[in-house]
XYZ file of N, CA and C in Angstrom:
258
model
N -3.007 18.377 -20.207
C -1.909 17.421 -20.144
C -2.468 16.006 -20.107
N -1.911 15.146 -20.917
C -2.378 13.769 -21.024
C -2.041 12.996 -19.750
N -3.021 12.283 -19.230
C -2.853 11.466 -18.021
C -2.252 10.114 -18.395
N -1.691 9.442 -17.399
C -1.141 8.103 -17.587
C -1.889 7.120 -16.711
N -2.342 6.038 -17.329
C -2.964 4.926 -16.610
C -1.976 3.774 -16.655
N -1.624 3.278 -15.474
C -0.722 2.132 -15.378
C -1.541 0.907 -15.005
N -1.348 -0.168 -15.747
C -2.018 -1.432 -15.471
C -0.968 -2.419 -14.988
N -1.024 -2.740 -13.702
C -0.154 -3.774 -13.141
C -0.828 -5.105 -13.396
N -0.096 -6.007 -14.049
C -0.679 -7.258 -14.507
C 0.383 -8.338 -14.580
N -0.014 -9.511 -15.018
C 0.943 -10.577 -15.315
C 0.416 -11.386 -16.491
N 1.295 -12.139 -17.095
C 0.923 -12.984 -18.223
C 0.003 -14.109 -17.750
N -0.823 -14.598 -18.665
C -1.741 -15.714 -18.396
C -2.720 -15.406 -17.262
N -3.179 -14.178 -17.189
C -4.144 -13.743 -16.176
C -5.381 -13.242 -16.927
N -6.470 -13.994 -16.849
C -7.647 -13.611 -17.632
C -8.246 -12.284 -17.179
N -8.206 -11.998 -15.873
C -8.712 -10.709 -15.392
C -7.855 -9.553 -15.906
N -6.559 -9.798 -16.009
C -5.644 -8.779 -16.531
C -5.935 -8.498 -18.000
N -6.166 -9.551 -18.776
C -6.482 -9.375 -20.193
C -7.804 -8.626 -20.364
N -8.792 -8.932 -19.522
C -10.068 -8.220 -19.577
C -9.880 -6.741 -19.235
N -9.076 -6.462 -18.210
C -8.817 -5.074 -17.815
C -8.100 -4.330 -18.933
N -7.130 -4.969 -19.566
C -6.404 -4.349 -20.671
C -7.362 -4.020 -21.814
N -8.223 -4.954 -22.162
C -9.202 -4.732 -23.221
C -10.142 -3.587 -22.895
N -10.590 -3.519 -21.650
C -11.477 -2.444 -21.216
C -10.779 -1.101 -21.329
N -9.541 -1.015 -20.874
C -8.791 0.243 -20.936
C -8.518 0.651 -22.385
N -8.207 -0.316 -23.239
C -7.996 0.000 -24.652
C -9.293 0.515 -25.279
N -10.416 -0.054 -24.895
C -11.722 0.434 -25.370
C -11.962 1.874 -24.903
N -11.632 2.149 -23.647
C -11.835 3.496 -23.108
C -10.943 4.526 -23.786
N -9.807 4.090 -24.325
C -8.913 5.025 -25.014
C -9.555 5.615 -26.268
N -10.616 5.007 -26.759
C -11.315 5.560 -27.919
C -12.022 6.861 -27.567
N -12.403 7.019 -26.295
C -13.170 8.189 -25.862
C -12.480 9.050 -24.816
N -11.417 8.553 -24.251
C -10.709 9.278 -23.190
C -9.245 9.381 -23.582
N -8.638 10.518 -23.302
C -7.252 10.745 -23.704
C -6.312 10.410 -22.553
N -5.661 9.244 -22.652
C -4.672 8.841 -21.659
C -3.691 7.862 -22.296
N -2.487 7.847 -21.742
C -1.487 6.860 -22.138
C -1.664 5.638 -21.260
N -1.538 4.465 -21.851
C -1.648 3.214 -21.111
C -0.276 2.575 -20.993
N 0.148 2.361 -19.765
C 1.433 1.730 -19.478
C 1.159 0.389 -18.806
N 1.601 -0.687 -19.437
C 1.433 -2.023 -18.871
C 2.702 -2.423 -18.136
N 2.544 -2.921 -16.917
C 3.694 -3.350 -16.125
C 3.454 -4.790 -15.687
N 4.346 -5.685 -16.117
C 4.286 -7.091 -15.729
C 4.947 -7.224 -14.356
N 4.140 -7.522 -13.343
C 4.662 -7.563 -11.973
C 5.654 -8.698 -11.759
N 5.598 -9.726 -12.606
C 6.506 -10.862 -12.441
C 7.950 -10.529 -12.799
N 8.172 -9.355 -13.388
C 9.533 -8.943 -13.738
C 10.193 -8.128 -12.628
N 9.495 -7.950 -11.509
C 10.012 -7.145 -10.402
C 9.539 -7.756 -9.090
N 10.478 -8.222 -8.277
C 10.113 -8.898 -7.027
C 9.288 -8.015 -6.097
N 9.619 -6.734 -6.026
C 8.868 -5.823 -5.157
C 7.421 -5.684 -5.626
N 7.224 -5.572 -6.928
C 5.873 -5.463 -7.463
C 5.088 -6.762 -7.275
N 5.776 -7.892 -7.434
C 5.119 -9.183 -7.216
C 4.653 -9.294 -5.772
N 5.494 -8.865 -4.837
C 5.120 -8.901 -3.423
C 3.965 -7.935 -3.139
N 4.026 -6.770 -3.746
C 3.012 -5.740 -3.480
C 1.651 -6.066 -4.095
N 1.643 -6.544 -5.342
C 0.399 -6.723 -6.089
C 0.043 -8.176 -6.391
N 0.834 -9.113 -5.927
C 0.696 -10.517 -6.319
C -0.699 -11.090 -6.349
N -1.513 -10.845 -5.338
C -2.854 -11.434 -5.302
C -3.963 -10.434 -5.619
N -3.596 -9.196 -5.944
C -4.628 -8.185 -6.197
C -4.715 -7.763 -7.653
N -3.918 -8.367 -8.528
C -3.925 -7.957 -9.924
C -5.239 -8.348 -10.592
N -5.621 -7.645 -11.613
C -4.997 -6.445 -12.139
C -5.218 -5.249 -11.220
N -4.312 -4.288 -11.306
C -4.417 -3.047 -10.543
C -4.313 -1.894 -11.534
N -5.285 -0.975 -11.455
C -5.310 0.197 -12.325
C -4.914 1.412 -11.494
N -3.875 2.100 -11.962
C -3.350 3.281 -11.273
C -3.444 4.464 -12.231
N -3.998 5.561 -11.756
C -4.129 6.774 -12.562
C -3.249 7.849 -11.963
N -2.231 8.252 -12.704
C -1.277 9.263 -12.250
C -0.796 9.009 -10.823
N -0.403 7.760 -10.555
C 0.187 7.412 -9.273
C -0.789 7.020 -8.184
N -2.102 7.104 -8.450
C -3.102 6.766 -7.435
C -3.873 5.518 -7.863
N -3.841 4.486 -7.004
C -4.572 3.263 -7.299
C -6.070 3.564 -7.293
N -6.739 3.215 -8.399
C -8.173 3.490 -8.454
C -9.029 2.240 -8.426
N -8.481 1.089 -8.819
C -9.254 -0.145 -8.722
C -8.342 -1.345 -8.906
N -8.755 -2.479 -8.320
C -7.992 -3.718 -8.476
C -8.961 -4.891 -8.516
N -8.426 -6.038 -8.952
C -9.258 -7.236 -9.043
C -10.152 -7.172 -10.268
N -11.457 -7.329 -10.076
C -12.402 -7.227 -11.181
C -12.618 -5.743 -11.471
N -12.233 -5.323 -12.669
C -12.269 -3.914 -13.039
C -13.639 -3.579 -13.630
N -14.252 -2.540 -13.080
C -15.586 -2.119 -13.485
C -15.493 -0.880 -14.369
N -16.023 -0.987 -15.577
C -15.939 0.101 -16.561
C -16.542 1.399 -16.013
N -17.732 1.345 -15.430
C -18.381 2.556 -14.928
C -17.575 3.201 -13.803
N -16.968 2.395 -12.963
C -16.135 2.924 -11.878
C -14.925 3.670 -12.456
N -14.306 3.081 -13.482
C -13.141 3.706 -14.111
C -13.556 5.017 -14.772
N -14.689 5.023 -15.471
C -15.168 6.254 -16.120
C -15.406 7.343 -15.084
N -16.007 6.981 -13.959
C -16.235 7.970 -12.902
C -14.910 8.509 -12.372
N -13.931 7.621 -12.176
C -12.607 8.055 -11.705
C -11.963 8.984 -12.729
N -12.107 8.672 -14.019
C -11.570 9.534 -15.067
C -12.189 10.926 -14.982
N -13.478 10.976 -14.758
C -14.167 12.268 -14.660
C -13.672 13.069 -13.466
N -13.550 12.404 -12.328
C -13.095 13.082 -11.108
C -11.662 13.556 -11.253
N -10.824 12.765 -11.917
C -9.395 13.086 -12.051
C -9.089 13.902 -13.308
N -10.147 14.396 -13.973
C -9.985 15.296 -15.121
C -9.222 14.692 -16.297
N -9.492 13.421 -16.586
C -8.963 12.829 -17.813
C -9.798 13.427 -18.944
N -9.151 13.873 -20.004
C -9.856 14.528 -21.102
C -10.745 13.547 -21.856
N -12.031 13.899 -21.948
C -13.004 13.125 -22.735
C -12.958 13.639 -24.158
N -12.715 12.719 -25.101
C -12.601 13.140 -26.498
C -13.753 12.580 -27.330
N -14.661 11.855 -26.682
C -15.912 11.372 -27.196
C -15.947 10.794 -28.512
């Protein structure tokens, strides 16, 4: 079953754009759907994630926030059984 990665982000956020690019790159080798959520469109999300964006969530579990590390995400994918399509 294909996993879902949610990226909580906002517009004009350079760290968010870097995280999005990294996740799109990882989609070449890992099978997951990427869902982008702009926190500025929801007051609750803005309150929850306002200073910690970007936030990467894998199937409902937050796996990293702030500066996103590619190797950390790959390790999380392996632990959470995201399909590697190499």
